[in-house]
């Protein structure tokens, strides 16, 4: 099964990388650009008997390694 | 408008970060885990008259800064 994970900073957490990207894009002339938030997108191949099991295991992986749950949220999509 | 951009390595391009994540997760006991691919997820607030204009400008931003189009693909979603 294919799991797609989005790891994003929690609202209110400062995003210096996003700010740097926004500044660079403003410098390239994209004045219409507002806020920029940078996150991680991770695709994982997981062997599991069903989607629920895959989701549970990937959630564990997020809690233990993929996301810093103090300042990051994660969202999991499971595809066959 | 909110633009969501996924920047991912092109198929066949080696992903050392993905490999490192996979090795770490195997070390934590997730033997059922196969391939891991790491990409960037970027959310941008863009002022535009319509979705088509927003998409075109964000595509330009991807071509010029957000993606290294030699080894990366990008996908753009526009939400109101």
PDB file of C-alpha atoms in Angstrom:
ATOM      1  CA  UNK A   1       0.000   0.000   0.000  1.00  0.00           C
ATOM      2  CA  UNK A   2       1.094   3.535  -0.648  1.00  0.00           C
ATOM      3  CA  UNK A   3       0.931   5.998   2.242  1.00  0.00           C
ATOM      4  CA  UNK A   4       1.213   9.729   1.647  1.00  0.00           C
ATOM      5  CA  UNK A   5       2.173  11.833   4.652  1.00  0.00           C
ATOM      6  CA  UNK A   6       2.099  15.618   4.921  1.00  0.00           C
ATOM      7  CA  UNK A   7       4.084  17.053   7.823  1.00  0.00           C
ATOM      8  CA  UNK A   8       3.395  20.759   8.354  1.00  0.00           C
ATOM      9  CA  UNK A   9       4.208  23.279  11.036  1.00  0.00           C
ATOM     10  CA  UNK A  10       1.389  23.957  13.495  1.00  0.00           C
ATOM     11  CA  UNK A  11      -0.394  27.281  12.990  1.00  0.00           C
ATOM     12  CA  UNK A  12       1.380  30.046  14.877  1.00  0.00           C
ATOM     13  CA  UNK A  13       4.771  28.361  14.754  1.00  0.00           C
ATOM     14  CA  UNK A  14       7.329  30.612  13.053  1.00  0.00           C
ATOM     15  CA  UNK A  15       8.446  29.318   9.652  1.00  0.00           C
ATOM     16  CA  UNK A  16      11.842  30.856   8.820  1.00  0.00           C
ATOM     17  CA  UNK A  17      12.241  28.682   5.721  1.00  0.00           C
ATOM     18  CA  UNK A  18       8.873  29.788   4.427  1.00  0.00           C
ATOM     19  CA  UNK A  19       9.851  33.412   5.090  1.00  0.00           C
ATOM     20  CA  UNK A  20      13.118  32.913   3.181  1.00  0.00           C
ATOM     21  CA  UNK A  21      11.232  31.455   0.212  1.00  0.00           C
ATOM     22  CA  UNK A  22       8.743  34.326   0.291  1.00  0.00           C
ATOM     23  CA  UNK A  23      11.535  36.898   0.383  1.00  0.00           C
ATOM     24  CA  UNK A  24      13.313  35.227  -2.528  1.00  0.00           C
ATOM     25  CA  UNK A  25      10.117  35.131  -4.585  1.00  0.00           C
ATOM     26  CA  UNK A  26       9.382  38.779  -3.764  1.00  0.00           C
ATOM     27  CA  UNK A  27      12.886  39.522  -4.979  1.00  0.00           C
ATOM     28  CA  UNK A  28      12.016  37.789  -8.256  1.00  0.00           C
ATOM     29  CA  UNK A  29       9.056  40.120  -8.657  1.00  0.00           C
ATOM     30  CA  UNK A  30       6.101  38.133  -7.248  1.00  0.00           C
ATOM     31  CA  UNK A  31       4.651  40.987  -5.206  1.00  0.00           C
ATOM     32  CA  UNK A  32       1.216  39.307  -5.130  1.00  0.00           C
ATOM     33  CA  UNK A  33       2.616  36.557  -2.943  1.00  0.00           C
ATOM     34  CA  UNK A  34       1.575  36.469   0.692  1.00  0.00           C
ATOM     35  CA  UNK A  35       2.423  33.880   3.306  1.00  0.00           C
ATOM     36  CA  UNK A  36       4.515  30.802   2.405  1.00  0.00           C
ATOM     37  CA  UNK A  37       4.609  27.674   4.577  1.00  0.00           C
ATOM     38  CA  UNK A  38       7.052  24.871   3.901  1.00  0.00           C
ATOM     39  CA  UNK A  39       6.386  21.269   4.940  1.00  0.00           C
ATOM     40  CA  UNK A  40       7.467  17.724   4.185  1.00  0.00           C
ATOM     41  CA  UNK A  41       5.718  15.336   1.814  1.00  0.00           C
ATOM     42  CA  UNK A  42       6.666  11.684   2.336  1.00  0.00           C
ATOM     43  CA  UNK A  43       5.560   8.680   0.277  1.00  0.00           C
ATOM     44  CA  UNK A  44       5.940   5.270   1.913  1.00  0.00           C
ATOM     45  CA  UNK A  45       5.340   1.761   0.588  1.00  0.00           C
ATOM     46  CA  UNK A  46       3.852  -0.246   3.471  1.00  0.00           C
ATOM     47  CA  UNK A  47       2.931  -3.922   3.469  1.00  0.00           C
ATOM     48  CA  UNK A  48      -0.298  -4.288   5.466  1.00  0.00           C
ATOM     49  CA  UNK A  49      -3.368  -6.519   5.487  1.00  0.00           C
ATOM     50  CA  UNK A  50      -5.712  -3.514   5.161  1.00  0.00           C
ATOM     51  CA  UNK A  51      -5.782   0.269   5.059  1.00  0.00           C
ATOM     52  CA  UNK A  52      -6.577   0.587   8.756  1.00  0.00           C
ATOM     53  CA  UNK A  53      -3.499  -1.383   9.752  1.00  0.00           C
ATOM     54  CA  UNK A  54      -1.334   0.622   7.339  1.00  0.00           C
ATOM     55  CA  UNK A  55      -2.716   3.893   8.752  1.00  0.00           C
ATOM     56  CA  UNK A  56      -2.034   2.812  12.336  1.00  0.00           C
ATOM     57  CA  UNK A  57       1.543   1.802  11.597  1.00  0.00           C
ATOM     58  CA  UNK A  58       2.266   4.991   9.621  1.00  0.00           C
ATOM     59  CA  UNK A  59       0.789   7.074  12.451  1.00  0.00           C
ATOM     60  CA  UNK A  60       3.236   5.339  14.805  1.00  0.00           C
ATOM     61  CA  UNK A  61       6.092   6.151  12.402  1.00  0.00           C
ATOM     62  CA  UNK A  62       4.995   9.794  12.399  1.00  0.00           C
ATOM     63  CA  UNK A  63       4.798   9.964  16.180  1.00  0.00           C
ATOM     64  CA  UNK A  64       8.200   8.329  16.624  1.00  0.00           C
ATOM     65  CA  UNK A  65      10.252   9.741  13.749  1.00  0.00           C
ATOM     66  CA  UNK A  66       8.654  11.561  10.814  1.00  0.00           C
ATOM     67  CA  UNK A  67       7.100  14.458  12.695  1.00  0.00           C
ATOM     68  CA  UNK A  68       8.157  16.554  15.670  1.00  0.00           C
ATOM     69  CA  UNK A  69       4.710  16.576  17.232  1.00  0.00           C
ATOM     70  CA  UNK A  70       5.614  19.487  19.527  1.00  0.00           C
ATOM     71  CA  UNK A  71       5.585  21.899  16.580  1.00  0.00           C
ATOM     72  CA  UNK A  72       4.347  19.838  13.643  1.00  0.00           C
ATOM     73  CA  UNK A  73       1.068  18.289  12.527  1.00  0.00           C
ATOM     74  CA  UNK A  74       0.887  15.256  10.244  1.00  0.00           C
ATOM     75  CA  UNK A  75      -1.804  14.027   7.891  1.00  0.00           C
ATOM     76  CA  UNK A  76      -1.897  10.519   6.428  1.00  0.00           C
ATOM     77  CA  UNK A  77      -3.541   9.344   3.218  1.00  0.00           C
ATOM     78  CA  UNK A  78      -3.595   5.643   2.379  1.00  0.00           C
ATOM     79  CA  UNK A  79      -3.926   4.542  -1.262  1.00  0.00           C
ATOM     80  CA  UNK A  80      -4.091   0.942  -2.562  1.00  0.00           C
TER      81      UNK A  80
ATOM     82  CA  UNK B   1      -6.046  32.144  -3.106  1.00  0.00           C
ATOM     83  CA  UNK B   2      -4.227  29.212  -1.543  1.00  0.00           C
ATOM     84  CA  UNK B   3      -1.828  27.251  -3.729  1.00  0.00           C
ATOM     85  CA  UNK B   4      -0.532  23.857  -2.627  1.00  0.00           C
ATOM     86  CA  UNK B   5       2.640  22.659  -4.327  1.00  0.00           C
ATOM     87  CA  UNK B   6       4.165  19.199  -4.140  1.00  0.00           C
ATOM     88  CA  UNK B   7       7.789  19.002  -5.258  1.00  0.00           C
ATOM     89  CA  UNK B   8       8.990  15.405  -5.641  1.00  0.00           C
ATOM     90  CA  UNK B   9      12.042  13.721  -7.100  1.00  0.00           C
ATOM     91  CA  UNK B  10      11.554  12.322 -10.590  1.00  0.00           C
ATOM     92  CA  UNK B  11      11.230   8.524 -10.777  1.00  0.00           C
ATOM     93  CA  UNK B  12      14.649   6.904 -11.023  1.00  0.00           C
ATOM     94  CA  UNK B  13      16.443   9.734  -9.240  1.00  0.00           C
ATOM     95  CA  UNK B  14      18.262   8.425  -6.177  1.00  0.00           C
ATOM     96  CA  UNK B  15      16.724   9.634  -2.897  1.00  0.00           C
ATOM     97  CA  UNK B  16      19.373   9.415  -0.141  1.00  0.00           C
ATOM     98  CA  UNK B  17      17.124  11.196   2.366  1.00  0.00           C
ATOM     99  CA  UNK B  18      14.337   8.725   1.696  1.00  0.00           C
ATOM    100  CA  UNK B  19      16.812   5.864   2.138  1.00  0.00           C
ATOM    101  CA  UNK B  20      17.993   7.341   5.453  1.00  0.00           C
ATOM    102  CA  UNK B  21      14.393   7.599   6.693  1.00  0.00           C
ATOM    103  CA  UNK B  22      13.693   4.024   5.611  1.00  0.00           C
ATOM    104  CA  UNK B  23      16.800   2.742   7.385  1.00  0.00           C
ATOM    105  CA  UNK B  24      15.865   4.610  10.564  1.00  0.00           C
ATOM    106  CA  UNK B  25      12.333   3.226  10.492  1.00  0.00           C
ATOM    107  CA  UNK B  26      13.630  -0.294   9.859  1.00  0.00           C
ATOM    108  CA  UNK B  27      15.841   0.212  12.886  1.00  0.00           C
ATOM    109  CA  UNK B  28      12.729   1.074  14.897  1.00  0.00           C
ATOM    110  CA  UNK B  29      11.201  -2.239  13.875  1.00  0.00           C
ATOM    111  CA  UNK B  30       9.036  -1.369  10.847  1.00  0.00           C
ATOM    112  CA  UNK B  31      10.159  -4.297   8.718  1.00  0.00           C
ATOM    113  CA  UNK B  32       7.028  -4.068   6.536  1.00  0.00           C
ATOM    114  CA  UNK B  33       8.217  -0.746   5.174  1.00  0.00           C
ATOM    115  CA  UNK B  34       9.410  -0.625   1.596  1.00  0.00           C
ATOM    116  CA  UNK B  35      10.500   2.390  -0.418  1.00  0.00           C
ATOM    117  CA  UNK B  36      10.373   5.901   1.121  1.00  0.00           C
ATOM    118  CA  UNK B  37      10.456   9.071  -1.017  1.00  0.00           C
ATOM    119  CA  UNK B  38      10.823  12.486   0.551  1.00  0.00           C
ATOM    120  CA  UNK B  39       9.528  15.655  -1.122  1.00  0.00           C
ATOM    121  CA  UNK B  40       8.547  19.223  -0.317  1.00  0.00           C
ATOM    122  CA  UNK B  41       5.034  20.473   0.387  1.00  0.00           C
ATOM    123  CA  UNK B  42       4.633  24.243   0.042  1.00  0.00           C
ATOM    124  CA  UNK B  43       1.548  26.322   0.765  1.00  0.00           C
ATOM    125  CA  UNK B  44       1.427  29.796  -0.791  1.00  0.00           C
ATOM    126  CA  UNK B  45      -1.089  32.608  -0.443  1.00  0.00           C
ATOM    127  CA  UNK B  46      -1.361  34.228  -3.878  1.00  0.00           C
ATOM    128  CA  UNK B  47      -3.455  37.244  -4.831  1.00  0.00           C
ATOM    129  CA  UNK B  48      -4.869  36.601  -8.302  1.00  0.00           C
ATOM    130  CA  UNK B  49      -7.997  37.467 -10.276  1.00  0.00           C
ATOM    131  CA  UNK B  50      -8.770  33.803 -10.948  1.00  0.00           C
ATOM    132  CA  UNK B  51      -7.445  30.286 -10.447  1.00  0.00           C
ATOM    133  CA  UNK B  52      -5.889  30.128 -13.909  1.00  0.00           C
ATOM    134  CA  UNK B  53      -3.800  33.227 -13.260  1.00  0.00           C
ATOM    135  CA  UNK B  54      -2.768  31.924  -9.836  1.00  0.00           C
ATOM    136  CA  UNK B  55      -1.776  28.564 -11.366  1.00  0.00           C
ATOM    137  CA  UNK B  56       0.300  30.245 -14.085  1.00  0.00           C
ATOM    138  CA  UNK B  57       2.168  32.460 -11.615  1.00  0.00           C
ATOM    139  CA  UNK B  58       2.827  29.579  -9.209  1.00  0.00           C
ATOM    140  CA  UNK B  59       4.090  27.440 -12.104  1.00  0.00           C
ATOM    141  CA  UNK B  60       6.525  30.249 -12.910  1.00  0.00           C
ATOM    142  CA  UNK B  61       7.629  30.313  -9.250  1.00  0.00           C
ATOM    143  CA  UNK B  62       8.217  26.554  -9.413  1.00  0.00           C
ATOM    144  CA  UNK B  63      10.223  26.775 -12.620  1.00  0.00           C
ATOM    145  CA  UNK B  64      12.370  29.628 -11.309  1.00  0.00           C
ATOM    146  CA  UNK B  65      12.839  28.772  -7.626  1.00  0.00           C
ATOM    147  CA  UNK B  66      10.738  26.135  -5.870  1.00  0.00           C
ATOM    148  CA  UNK B  67      11.727  23.103  -7.941  1.00  0.00           C
ATOM    149  CA  UNK B  68      14.942  21.955  -9.545  1.00  0.00           C
ATOM    150  CA  UNK B  69      13.259  20.804 -12.736  1.00  0.00           C
ATOM    151  CA  UNK B  70      16.305  18.754 -13.793  1.00  0.00           C
ATOM    152  CA  UNK B  71      15.577  16.177 -11.082  1.00  0.00           C
ATOM    153  CA  UNK B  72      12.245  17.242  -9.585  1.00  0.00           C
ATOM    154  CA  UNK B  73       8.618  17.287 -10.677  1.00  0.00           C
ATOM    155  CA  UNK B  74       6.070  19.710  -9.250  1.00  0.00           C
ATOM    156  CA  UNK B  75       2.308  19.538  -8.934  1.00  0.00           C
ATOM    157  CA  UNK B  76       0.092  22.527  -8.207  1.00  0.00           C
ATOM    158  CA  UNK B  77      -3.349  22.583  -6.597  1.00  0.00           C
ATOM    159  CA  UNK B  78      -5.252  25.865  -6.384  1.00  0.00           C
ATOM    160  CA  UNK B  79      -7.909  26.296  -3.685  1.00  0.00           C
ATOM    161  CA  UNK B  80     -10.116  29.394  -3.153  1.00  0.00           C
TER     162      UNK B  80
END
